[in-house]
Short mmCIF file of C-alpha atoms and ligand atoms in Angstrom, two decimals:
data_model
loop_
_atom_site.label_atom_id
_atom_site.label_comp_id
_atom_site.label_asym_id
_atom_site.label_seq_id
_atom_site.Cartn_x
_atom_site.Cartn_y
_atom_site.Cartn_z
CA MET M 1 50.06 -23.68 -29.54
CA THR M 2 49.73 -20.60 -31.77
CA LYS M 3 50.85 -17.39 -30.06
CA PRO M 4 48.61 -14.28 -30.01
CA VAL M 5 49.41 -12.01 -32.92
CA GLN M 6 50.34 -8.35 -32.45
CA GLY M 7 49.40 -5.69 -35.01
CA PHE M 8 47.50 -8.09 -37.31
CA SER M 9 45.51 -5.27 -38.86
CA LYS M 10 48.75 -3.53 -39.92
CA LEU M 11 49.96 -6.54 -41.95
CA THR M 12 49.47 -6.54 -45.72
CA LYS M 13 46.80 -8.82 -47.15
CA GLU M 14 49.48 -11.32 -48.27
CA GLU M 15 51.04 -11.28 -44.80
CA LYS M 16 47.66 -11.83 -43.14
CA ILE M 17 47.06 -14.82 -45.40
CA GLU M 18 50.53 -16.18 -44.71
CA TRP M 19 49.92 -15.91 -40.95
CA ILE M 20 46.47 -17.50 -40.97
CA VAL M 21 47.31 -20.41 -43.28
CA SER M 22 50.57 -21.26 -41.56
CA ASN M 23 49.04 -21.16 -38.08
CA TYR M 24 45.56 -22.56 -38.60
CA THR M 25 45.38 -24.78 -41.69
CA HIS M 26 46.85 -28.23 -42.29
CA ASP M 27 47.82 -27.58 -45.91
CA SER M 28 48.89 -23.97 -46.17
CA GLU M 29 49.61 -24.03 -49.91
CA SER M 30 46.12 -25.35 -50.78
CA ALA M 31 44.50 -22.90 -48.35
CA LYS M 32 46.42 -19.99 -49.90
CA TYR M 33 45.48 -21.12 -53.39
CA LEU M 34 41.81 -21.36 -52.41
CA LEU M 35 41.72 -17.93 -50.77
CA LYS M 36 43.28 -16.35 -53.85
CA ARG M 37 40.97 -18.16 -56.27
CA TYR M 38 38.17 -16.10 -54.80
CA TRP M 39 39.92 -12.80 -55.41
CA ASN M 40 38.42 -10.72 -58.18
CA SER M 41 40.67 -10.19 -61.18
CA ASP M 42 39.41 -6.60 -61.42
CA SER M 43 41.69 -4.95 -58.86
CA ASP M 44 39.41 -1.94 -58.35
CA LEU M 45 36.46 -4.16 -57.58
CA GLN M 46 38.61 -6.24 -55.26
CA LYS M 47 39.84 -3.13 -53.44
CA LEU M 48 36.25 -1.97 -52.99
CA HIS M 49 35.33 -5.26 -51.33
CA ASP M 50 38.53 -5.33 -49.28
CA GLU M 51 37.61 -1.99 -47.82
CA PHE M 52 34.04 -2.89 -46.78
CA ILE M 53 35.42 -4.53 -43.63
CA GLU M 54 38.70 -4.97 -41.79
CA ASN M 55 41.36 -7.68 -42.12
CA THR M 56 39.92 -8.88 -45.44
CA ILE M 57 41.66 -11.89 -46.92
CA THR M 58 39.26 -12.89 -49.69
CA ASN M 59 35.61 -12.76 -50.83
CA TYR M 60 32.85 -15.07 -49.68
CA TYR M 61 30.36 -15.75 -52.47
CA LEU M 62 26.65 -16.31 -52.12
CA PRO M 63 24.53 -17.06 -55.17
CA LEU M 64 22.29 -14.24 -56.39
CA GLY M 65 19.06 -15.61 -57.88
CA ILE M 66 15.92 -14.07 -59.34
CA ALA M 67 12.33 -14.87 -58.40
CA PRO M 68 10.22 -13.41 -61.23
CA ASN M 69 6.49 -12.72 -61.65
CA PHE M 70 5.74 -10.96 -58.38
CA LEU M 71 2.64 -8.82 -58.92
CA ILE M 72 2.64 -6.27 -56.08
CA ASN M 73 -0.06 -3.58 -56.06
CA ASN M 74 -0.53 -4.24 -59.81
CA LYS M 75 3.16 -3.70 -60.61
CA LEU M 76 5.27 -6.62 -61.80
CA TYR M 77 8.61 -7.24 -60.07
CA ALA M 78 11.48 -9.69 -60.51
CA ILE M 79 12.99 -10.04 -57.04
CA PRO M 80 16.75 -10.56 -56.57
CA MET M 81 17.59 -12.95 -53.73
CA ALA M 82 21.03 -13.68 -52.26
CA ILE M 83 20.89 -16.99 -50.40
CA GLU M 84 22.78 -20.27 -50.12
CA GLU M 85 19.79 -22.55 -49.35
CA SER M 86 18.49 -24.56 -52.28
CA SER M 87 14.74 -24.43 -52.99
CA VAL M 88 14.13 -20.95 -51.50
CA VAL M 89 14.22 -19.10 -54.85
CA ALA M 90 12.24 -21.88 -56.53
CA ALA M 91 9.60 -21.73 -53.80
CA ALA M 92 9.35 -17.93 -54.03
CA SER M 93 8.97 -18.11 -57.80
CA LYS M 94 6.29 -20.77 -57.51
CA ALA M 95 4.31 -18.73 -54.96
CA ALA M 96 4.69 -15.60 -57.10
CA LYS M 97 3.27 -17.41 -60.12
CA PHE M 98 0.46 -18.90 -58.05
CA TRP M 99 -0.69 -15.47 -56.82
CA LEU M 100 -0.03 -13.77 -60.16
CA ASP M 101 -2.95 -15.79 -61.51
CA ARG M 102 -5.09 -14.74 -58.51
CA GLY M 103 -4.70 -10.96 -58.42
CA GLY M 104 -1.23 -10.69 -56.89
CA PHE M 105 -0.08 -9.22 -53.58
CA LYS M 106 -1.52 -6.10 -51.93
CA THR M 107 0.57 -4.16 -49.45
CA THR M 108 0.15 -1.22 -47.05
CA ILE M 109 2.71 0.76 -45.08
CA LEU M 110 1.44 1.03 -41.51
CA GLY M 111 4.26 3.23 -40.20
CA THR M 112 7.85 4.35 -40.81
CA GLU M 113 8.91 5.40 -37.32
CA LYS M 114 12.53 4.67 -36.30
CA ILE M 115 13.66 4.72 -32.68
CA GLY M 116 16.78 5.71 -30.75
CA GLN M 117 17.51 6.11 -27.06
CA VAL M 118 19.88 7.93 -24.75
CA HIS M 119 20.17 5.75 -21.66
CA PHE M 120 21.20 7.62 -18.53
CA MET M 121 21.39 7.51 -14.75
CA PHE M 122 19.97 10.29 -12.60
CA LEU M 123 20.11 10.29 -8.82
CA GLY M 124 17.55 12.74 -7.52
CA ASP M 125 14.08 14.19 -7.79
CA THR M 126 12.11 12.91 -10.82
CA THR M 127 9.84 15.96 -10.84
CA LYS M 128 12.88 18.23 -11.19
CA LEU M 129 14.19 16.02 -13.99
CA LYS M 130 10.86 16.43 -15.84
CA THR M 131 11.04 20.23 -15.49
CA PHE M 132 14.65 20.12 -16.70
CA PHE M 133 13.67 17.98 -19.68
CA ASN M 134 10.86 20.36 -20.72
CA TYR M 135 13.36 23.20 -20.51
CA ILE M 136 16.06 21.52 -22.65
CA GLU M 137 13.81 19.78 -25.22
CA PRO M 138 14.02 22.69 -27.71
CA LYS M 139 17.80 22.83 -27.12
CA LEU M 140 18.15 19.14 -27.87
CA ARG M 141 16.65 19.91 -31.26
CA SER M 142 18.47 23.20 -31.96
CA GLU M 143 21.89 21.88 -30.96
CA SER M 144 21.53 18.97 -33.38
CA SER M 145 20.34 21.17 -36.25
CA ASP M 146 23.62 20.75 -38.16
CA ILE M 147 22.97 17.02 -38.26
CA THR M 148 19.25 17.27 -39.04
CA LYS M 149 19.06 20.14 -41.53
CA ASN M 150 19.49 18.07 -44.72
CA MET M 151 17.09 15.37 -43.55
CA GLU M 152 14.57 18.10 -42.60
CA LYS M 153 14.85 19.69 -46.05
CA ARG M 154 13.72 16.37 -47.52
CA GLY M 155 10.82 16.10 -45.05
CA GLY M 156 12.35 13.89 -42.35
CA GLY M 157 14.13 14.49 -39.05
CA ILE M 158 13.42 14.14 -35.35
CA SER M 159 9.74 13.39 -34.75
CA LYS M 160 9.57 13.27 -30.96
CA ILE M 161 11.86 13.31 -27.91
CA GLU M 162 10.37 11.91 -24.71
CA LEU M 163 11.73 11.50 -21.22
CA ARG M 164 10.98 8.00 -19.91
CA ASP M 165 11.23 7.03 -16.28
CA LYS M 166 12.58 3.46 -16.15
CA THR M 167 13.33 3.38 -12.44
CA SER M 168 10.74 0.66 -11.79
CA GLU M 169 12.88 -1.62 -13.99
CA LEU M 170 16.32 -0.45 -12.85
CA ALA M 171 17.29 1.97 -10.06
CA ASN M 172 18.05 5.54 -11.25
CA TYR M 173 17.58 4.58 -14.93
CA TYR M 174 15.90 7.04 -17.33
CA GLN M 175 16.00 7.48 -21.07
CA LEU M 176 15.43 9.95 -23.81
CA HIS M 177 13.21 7.86 -26.05
CA CYS M 178 13.37 9.48 -29.49
CA THR M 179 11.54 8.81 -32.71
CA PHE M 180 12.77 9.72 -36.17
CA GLU M 181 11.64 9.82 -39.79
CA THR M 182 14.61 8.88 -41.96
CA LEU M 183 12.83 8.65 -45.37
CA ASP M 184 14.80 6.47 -47.81
CA ALA M 185 17.76 5.96 -45.47
CA MET M 186 17.87 3.14 -42.94
CA GLY M 187 19.09 6.00 -40.79
CA ALA M 188 21.48 4.32 -38.34
CA ASN M 189 24.22 6.95 -38.73
CA PHE M 190 21.76 9.83 -38.70
CA ILE M 191 20.00 8.54 -35.58
CA ASN M 192 23.20 7.71 -33.70
CA SER M 193 24.71 11.12 -34.49
CA CYS M 194 21.56 12.88 -33.23
CA LEU M 195 21.54 10.76 -30.07
CA GLU M 196 25.20 11.45 -29.28
CA GLN M 197 24.51 15.16 -29.64
CA PHE M 198 21.43 14.85 -27.36
CA ALA M 199 23.63 13.11 -24.79
CA LYS M 200 26.16 15.97 -24.83
CA THR M 201 23.44 18.62 -24.48
CA LEU M 202 21.80 16.65 -21.68
CA GLU M 203 24.97 16.33 -19.61
CA GLN M 204 26.14 19.90 -20.25
CA GLU M 205 22.81 21.58 -19.54
CA ALA M 206 22.35 19.59 -16.33
CA GLN M 207 25.59 21.09 -15.00
CA SER M 208 24.13 24.60 -15.10
CA PHE M 209 20.47 23.87 -14.25
CA SER M 210 19.91 25.93 -11.13
CA ASP M 211 17.15 23.74 -9.60
CA PHE M 212 19.45 20.71 -9.49
CA ASN M 213 21.62 19.98 -6.45
CA GLU M 214 25.24 18.85 -6.97
CA THR M 215 24.31 15.15 -7.31
CA GLU M 216 21.46 15.88 -9.72
CA LYS M 217 23.74 17.97 -11.90
CA ASN M 218 25.87 14.90 -12.62
CA ILE M 219 23.60 13.11 -15.05
CA GLU M 220 25.54 10.08 -16.23
CA VAL M 221 24.88 9.05 -19.83
CA VAL M 222 25.58 5.34 -20.18
CA MET M 223 25.04 5.01 -23.93
CA SER M 224 23.26 6.47 -26.93
CA ILE M 225 22.13 4.08 -29.65
CA LEU M 226 19.33 3.40 -32.08
CA SER M 227 16.96 0.55 -31.34
CA ASN M 228 16.46 -2.26 -33.83
CA TYR M 229 13.06 -2.90 -32.30
CA VAL M 230 10.82 -0.83 -34.57
CA PRO M 231 7.22 -1.97 -34.01
CA ASN M 232 5.92 1.19 -35.71
CA CYS M 233 8.05 0.82 -38.84
CA LEU M 234 5.53 -1.67 -40.07
CA VAL M 235 4.28 -3.10 -43.35
CA ARG M 236 1.37 -5.39 -44.17
CA ALA M 237 1.25 -7.69 -47.20
CA GLU M 238 -1.75 -9.76 -48.15
CA VAL M 239 -3.08 -12.20 -50.74
CA SER M 240 -6.63 -13.41 -51.12
CA CYS M 241 -8.83 -15.35 -53.52
CA PRO M 242 -12.08 -17.32 -53.58
CA VAL M 243 -11.46 -20.59 -51.75
CA ASP M 244 -12.48 -22.69 -54.77
CA GLU M 245 -9.70 -21.10 -56.83
CA LEU M 246 -7.02 -22.32 -54.43
CA THR M 247 -6.55 -25.67 -56.14
CA ASP M 248 -7.24 -27.08 -59.60
CA ASP M 249 -9.66 -29.48 -58.02
CA GLU M 250 -12.50 -27.45 -56.42
CA ASN M 251 -13.41 -30.34 -54.12
CA ASN M 252 -10.00 -30.26 -52.47
CA ALA M 253 -9.85 -26.47 -52.18
CA THR M 254 -11.77 -26.13 -48.90
CA GLU M 255 -9.79 -28.98 -47.40
CA PHE M 256 -6.54 -27.28 -48.45
CA ALA M 257 -7.65 -23.87 -47.08
CA LYS M 258 -8.63 -25.49 -43.77
CA LYS M 259 -5.25 -27.20 -43.48
CA MET M 260 -3.41 -23.95 -44.24
CA ILE M 261 -5.42 -22.20 -41.52
CA GLN M 262 -4.76 -25.05 -39.07
CA ALA M 263 -1.04 -24.86 -39.82
CA ILE M 264 -1.04 -21.12 -39.09
CA ALA M 265 -3.10 -21.70 -35.93
CA ILE M 266 -0.48 -24.20 -34.74
CA ALA M 267 2.32 -21.69 -35.42
CA LYS M 268 0.35 -19.07 -33.51
CA ALA M 269 -0.22 -21.41 -30.56
CA GLU M 270 3.13 -23.12 -30.22
CA PRO M 271 6.54 -21.40 -30.06
CA HIS M 272 8.62 -24.36 -31.33
CA ARG M 273 6.59 -24.42 -34.52
CA ALA M 274 6.39 -20.60 -34.63
CA VAL M 275 10.19 -20.30 -34.73
CA THR M 276 10.49 -22.65 -37.71
CA HIS M 277 7.46 -21.09 -39.39
CA ASN M 278 9.05 -17.65 -39.03
CA LYS M 279 12.43 -19.01 -40.12
CA GLY M 280 10.75 -19.91 -43.41
CA ILE M 281 9.49 -16.33 -43.69
CA MET M 282 13.01 -15.04 -43.03
CA ASN M 283 14.35 -17.27 -45.85
CA GLY M 284 12.58 -14.90 -48.21
CA ILE M 285 13.15 -11.72 -46.25
CA ASP M 286 16.88 -12.11 -45.54
CA ALA M 287 17.60 -13.05 -49.14
CA VAL M 288 16.13 -9.77 -50.44
CA ILE M 289 17.65 -7.78 -47.56
CA LEU M 290 21.09 -9.15 -48.44
CA ALA M 291 20.67 -8.61 -52.17
CA THR M 292 19.67 -4.99 -51.55
CA GLY M 293 22.56 -4.27 -49.17
CA ASN M 294 20.47 -3.94 -46.03
CA ASP M 295 21.32 -5.14 -42.53
CA PHE M 296 19.76 -8.58 -42.05
CA ARG M 297 20.93 -8.83 -38.42
CA ALA M 298 19.01 -5.67 -37.55
CA VAL M 299 15.92 -6.93 -39.34
CA GLU M 300 16.16 -10.41 -37.77
CA ALA M 301 16.50 -8.98 -34.24
CA GLY M 302 13.57 -6.59 -34.73
CA VAL M 303 11.32 -9.13 -36.40
CA HIS M 304 11.73 -11.78 -33.69
CA ALA M 305 11.17 -9.21 -30.94
CA TYR M 306 7.97 -8.22 -32.75
CA ALA M 307 6.93 -11.88 -32.94
CA SER M 308 7.00 -11.94 -29.12
CA LYS M 309 5.50 -8.52 -28.49
CA ASP M 310 2.48 -9.94 -26.66
CA GLY M 311 4.65 -11.95 -24.27
CA LYS M 312 4.78 -15.18 -26.25
CA TYR M 313 6.68 -15.97 -29.45
CA THR M 314 4.15 -16.49 -32.25
CA SER M 315 3.60 -16.65 -36.01
CA LEU M 316 4.17 -13.53 -38.09
CA THR M 317 1.61 -14.61 -40.67
CA ASP M 318 -2.10 -15.15 -40.33
CA ALA M 319 -4.85 -16.71 -42.44
CA SER M 320 -8.63 -16.71 -42.57
CA MET M 321 -11.51 -18.16 -44.57
CA GLU M 322 -14.65 -16.03 -44.54
CA ASP M 323 -17.60 -15.89 -46.95
CA GLY M 324 -15.81 -18.25 -49.32
CA VAL M 325 -12.64 -16.12 -49.47
CA PHE M 326 -9.22 -17.33 -48.36
CA LYS M 327 -6.94 -14.59 -47.02
CA PHE M 328 -3.30 -14.88 -46.03
CA TRP M 329 -1.27 -11.99 -44.61
CA ILE M 330 1.79 -10.78 -42.74
CA GLU M 331 2.52 -7.71 -40.63
CA ILE M 332 6.19 -7.18 -40.10
CA PRO M 333 8.53 -4.41 -38.89
CA LEU M 334 11.22 -3.59 -41.46
CA ALA M 335 13.64 -0.66 -41.08
CA LEU M 336 15.25 -0.53 -44.52
CA GLY M 337 17.16 1.90 -46.68
CA THR M 338 17.55 2.40 -50.40
CA VAL M 339 20.11 5.20 -50.11
CA GLY M 340 23.34 5.37 -48.11
CA GLY M 341 25.35 2.48 -46.69
CA LEU M 342 26.14 -0.36 -49.09
CA THR M 343 23.31 0.68 -51.43
CA SER M 344 25.49 3.14 -53.30
CA LEU M 345 28.77 1.21 -52.89
CA HIS M 346 28.27 -2.43 -53.78
CA PRO M 347 27.86 -2.79 -57.57
CA LEU M 348 25.56 -5.82 -57.27
CA VAL M 349 23.41 -4.07 -54.68
CA LYS M 350 23.04 -1.13 -57.06
CA LEU M 351 22.02 -3.54 -59.80
CA ALA M 352 19.57 -5.36 -57.51
CA LEU M 353 17.93 -2.01 -56.70
CA GLU M 354 17.79 -1.17 -60.39
CA ILE M 355 16.12 -4.54 -61.10
CA LEU M 356 13.56 -3.58 -58.44
CA GLN M 357 12.95 -0.30 -60.35
CA LYS M 358 14.90 1.86 -57.85
CA PRO M 359 12.38 1.54 -55.00
CA SER M 360 11.93 4.04 -52.18
CA ALA M 361 12.48 2.60 -48.69
CA LYS M 362 8.70 2.25 -48.38
CA GLU M 363 8.48 0.32 -51.65
CA LEU M 364 11.35 -1.91 -50.57
CA MET M 365 9.55 -2.62 -47.27
CA GLN M 366 6.56 -3.80 -49.32
CA ILE M 367 8.63 -5.96 -51.67
CA VAL M 368 10.50 -7.57 -48.76
CA ALA M 369 7.29 -8.28 -46.83
CA VAL M 370 5.85 -9.91 -49.96
CA ALA M 371 8.97 -12.09 -50.33
CA GLY M 372 8.44 -13.25 -46.73
CA LEU M 373 4.75 -13.93 -47.23
CA ALA M 374 5.34 -15.78 -50.50
CA GLN M 375 8.04 -17.92 -48.92
CA ASN M 376 5.79 -18.81 -46.01
CA PHE M 377 2.89 -19.64 -48.30
CA ALA M 378 5.10 -21.95 -50.36
CA ALA M 379 6.59 -23.67 -47.30
CA VAL M 380 3.29 -24.21 -45.47
CA ARG M 381 1.60 -25.31 -48.69
CA SER M 382 4.27 -27.99 -49.18
CA LEU M 383 4.11 -28.99 -45.52
CA VAL M 384 0.35 -29.56 -45.54
CA THR M 385 0.31 -31.33 -48.93
CA THR M 386 3.33 -33.27 -50.23
CA GLY M 387 5.67 -32.64 -47.27
CA ILE M 388 8.77 -30.49 -47.55
CA GLN M 389 11.33 -33.12 -48.52
CA GLU M 390 10.03 -33.89 -52.01
CA GLY M 391 10.64 -30.39 -53.36
CA HIS M 392 13.62 -29.71 -51.15
CA MET M 393 15.53 -32.83 -52.13
CA LYS M 394 14.91 -32.20 -55.84
CA MET M 395 16.59 -28.83 -55.41
CA HIS M 396 19.27 -30.20 -53.09
CA LEU M 397 20.11 -33.01 -55.51
CA LEU M 398 22.74 -30.98 -57.32
CA ASN M 399 24.50 -30.13 -54.05
CA ILE M 400 24.79 -33.83 -53.20
CA LEU M 401 25.99 -34.68 -56.71
CA ASN M 402 28.59 -31.89 -56.52
CA GLN M 403 29.79 -33.22 -53.17
CA LEU M 404 30.19 -36.65 -54.76
CA GLY M 405 32.21 -35.13 -57.60
CA ALA M 406 29.69 -36.04 -60.34
CA THR M 407 30.53 -34.99 -63.89
CA ASP M 408 28.08 -32.88 -65.94
CA GLN M 409 27.03 -36.01 -67.82
CA GLU M 410 26.39 -37.90 -64.56
CA LYS M 411 24.45 -34.93 -63.14
CA SER M 412 22.24 -34.81 -66.20
CA THR M 413 21.53 -38.58 -66.09
CA LEU M 414 20.78 -38.58 -62.36
CA THR M 415 18.63 -35.44 -62.48
CA LYS M 416 16.45 -37.20 -65.06
CA TYR M 417 16.38 -40.35 -62.94
CA PHE M 418 15.25 -38.46 -59.82
CA LYS M 419 12.41 -36.77 -61.65
CA LYS M 420 10.67 -40.13 -61.34
CA ASN M 421 12.28 -41.48 -58.15
CA THR M 422 12.37 -40.27 -54.54
CA ALA M 423 15.58 -38.45 -53.73
CA THR M 424 17.07 -38.98 -50.27
CA HIS M 425 20.75 -38.56 -49.44
CA SER M 426 21.35 -42.33 -49.47
CA SER M 427 19.29 -42.99 -52.61
CA VAL M 428 21.32 -40.34 -54.47
CA VAL M 429 24.62 -41.84 -53.29
CA GLU M 430 23.44 -45.31 -54.28
CA ALA M 431 22.26 -44.23 -57.74
CA PHE M 432 25.53 -42.35 -58.28
CA GLU M 433 27.63 -45.38 -57.29
CA ASN M 434 25.57 -47.67 -59.53
CA LEU M 435 25.99 -45.29 -62.45
CA ARG M 436 29.76 -45.18 -61.94
CA LYS M 437 29.89 -48.99 -61.80
CA GLU M 438 27.86 -49.26 -65.01
CA ASN M 439 30.23 -46.90 -66.78
CA ASP M 440 33.43 -48.49 -65.46
C1 LIG Z 1 13.37 -24.40 -44.23
O1 LIG Z 1 14.45 -23.56 -44.50
C2 LIG Z 1 12.14 -23.60 -43.87
C3 LIG Z 1 10.93 -24.42 -43.43
O2 LIG Z 1 11.28 -25.28 -42.33
C4 LIG Z 1 9.87 -23.43 -43.00
C5 LIG Z 1 8.64 -24.07 -42.35
O3 LIG Z 1 8.75 -25.14 -41.74
O4 LIG Z 1 7.59 -23.40 -42.43
C6 LIG Z 1 10.44 -25.32 -44.52
#
């Protein structure tokens, strides 16, 4: 059995590789060769990537694709998407084109409020704690002014600091529930720095607050951290058109609209379907979040919490048909940044933001929400018409052929063949084997 390693982080990159391949792979030479094949020949670029995280041994590539023709509030965007799943970019592009011919996407920012909390324990009289809080609230702000002054100059900063009594949920538990405006920054560092300063002020001031007894003076801060649940950092994206313009064949249009609405109603009613429905939305959202250097884990956590805000997990999109107009929309919380973090460090992130015309955080929220809505429209449209496999397998075909080791010539022949024939995993394997036999 492999022994625990001491001081792994202090080893050089070569030494780390040597250790991992010799202890955990069956063919250490091949593993080493593979890891190094993914190194970038530009040593500066490689160093940059090495330093994003710790214990780096190589790079892990994801394809970066473009979904063009997104008309959003009358402005045309080409959206960069980083994702490994075939058919996502194709579906986004198809939905973009579909709505381009029908007036495009309209979006509205419903809020930009970010949240952070200082969680603490207080054993004593709640009324005294409230008086204490009112007394220190201005101090909480003034003692964090070094952290907030630049953000304030640009129009952001601390919006509100509230004392919340959480003792009905957990004995002695209170919080400072704080809201922030972080403008174009996602704001995690700013918020966490403010919160840690609030925590210090809170504990220190309690020590000298004369109304408190000895126990009350010992406020115990447990932790200070931003919340990724941001229900008021919200964006809405919408598409609409006359029902009879939904399909080429007017007679089928109402039928199609009804089926779309039924599919959304099912996702609203039933959590198993809602999760998959929302997963399809996140296919679009995560891909743009990744391409633009934002934190997809934060967004995922916040979005799914929002999907269950009324006590039951439900669809993030909605649809209606009224007075002959079909409407399809999403409301989604997205705490994003277009400055700071990876946005100014990762060369491809910088380029992705340039392709998006250097958006503000608000503009990026709108673009990302549209990518989610478009993805969901494309998925549900396929589901209620042809089924998902037809389109998906066409896109997945190349992955299967690559797994089988097909040559370029074979790929070209089989791609043509599957334009007219149904692609399943076994039918692709069979057609590939037949082609090989023919050519032997
Ligand atoms: C696959 O990645 C996403 C879908 O399952 C979404 C959906 O079912 O709505 C196709």
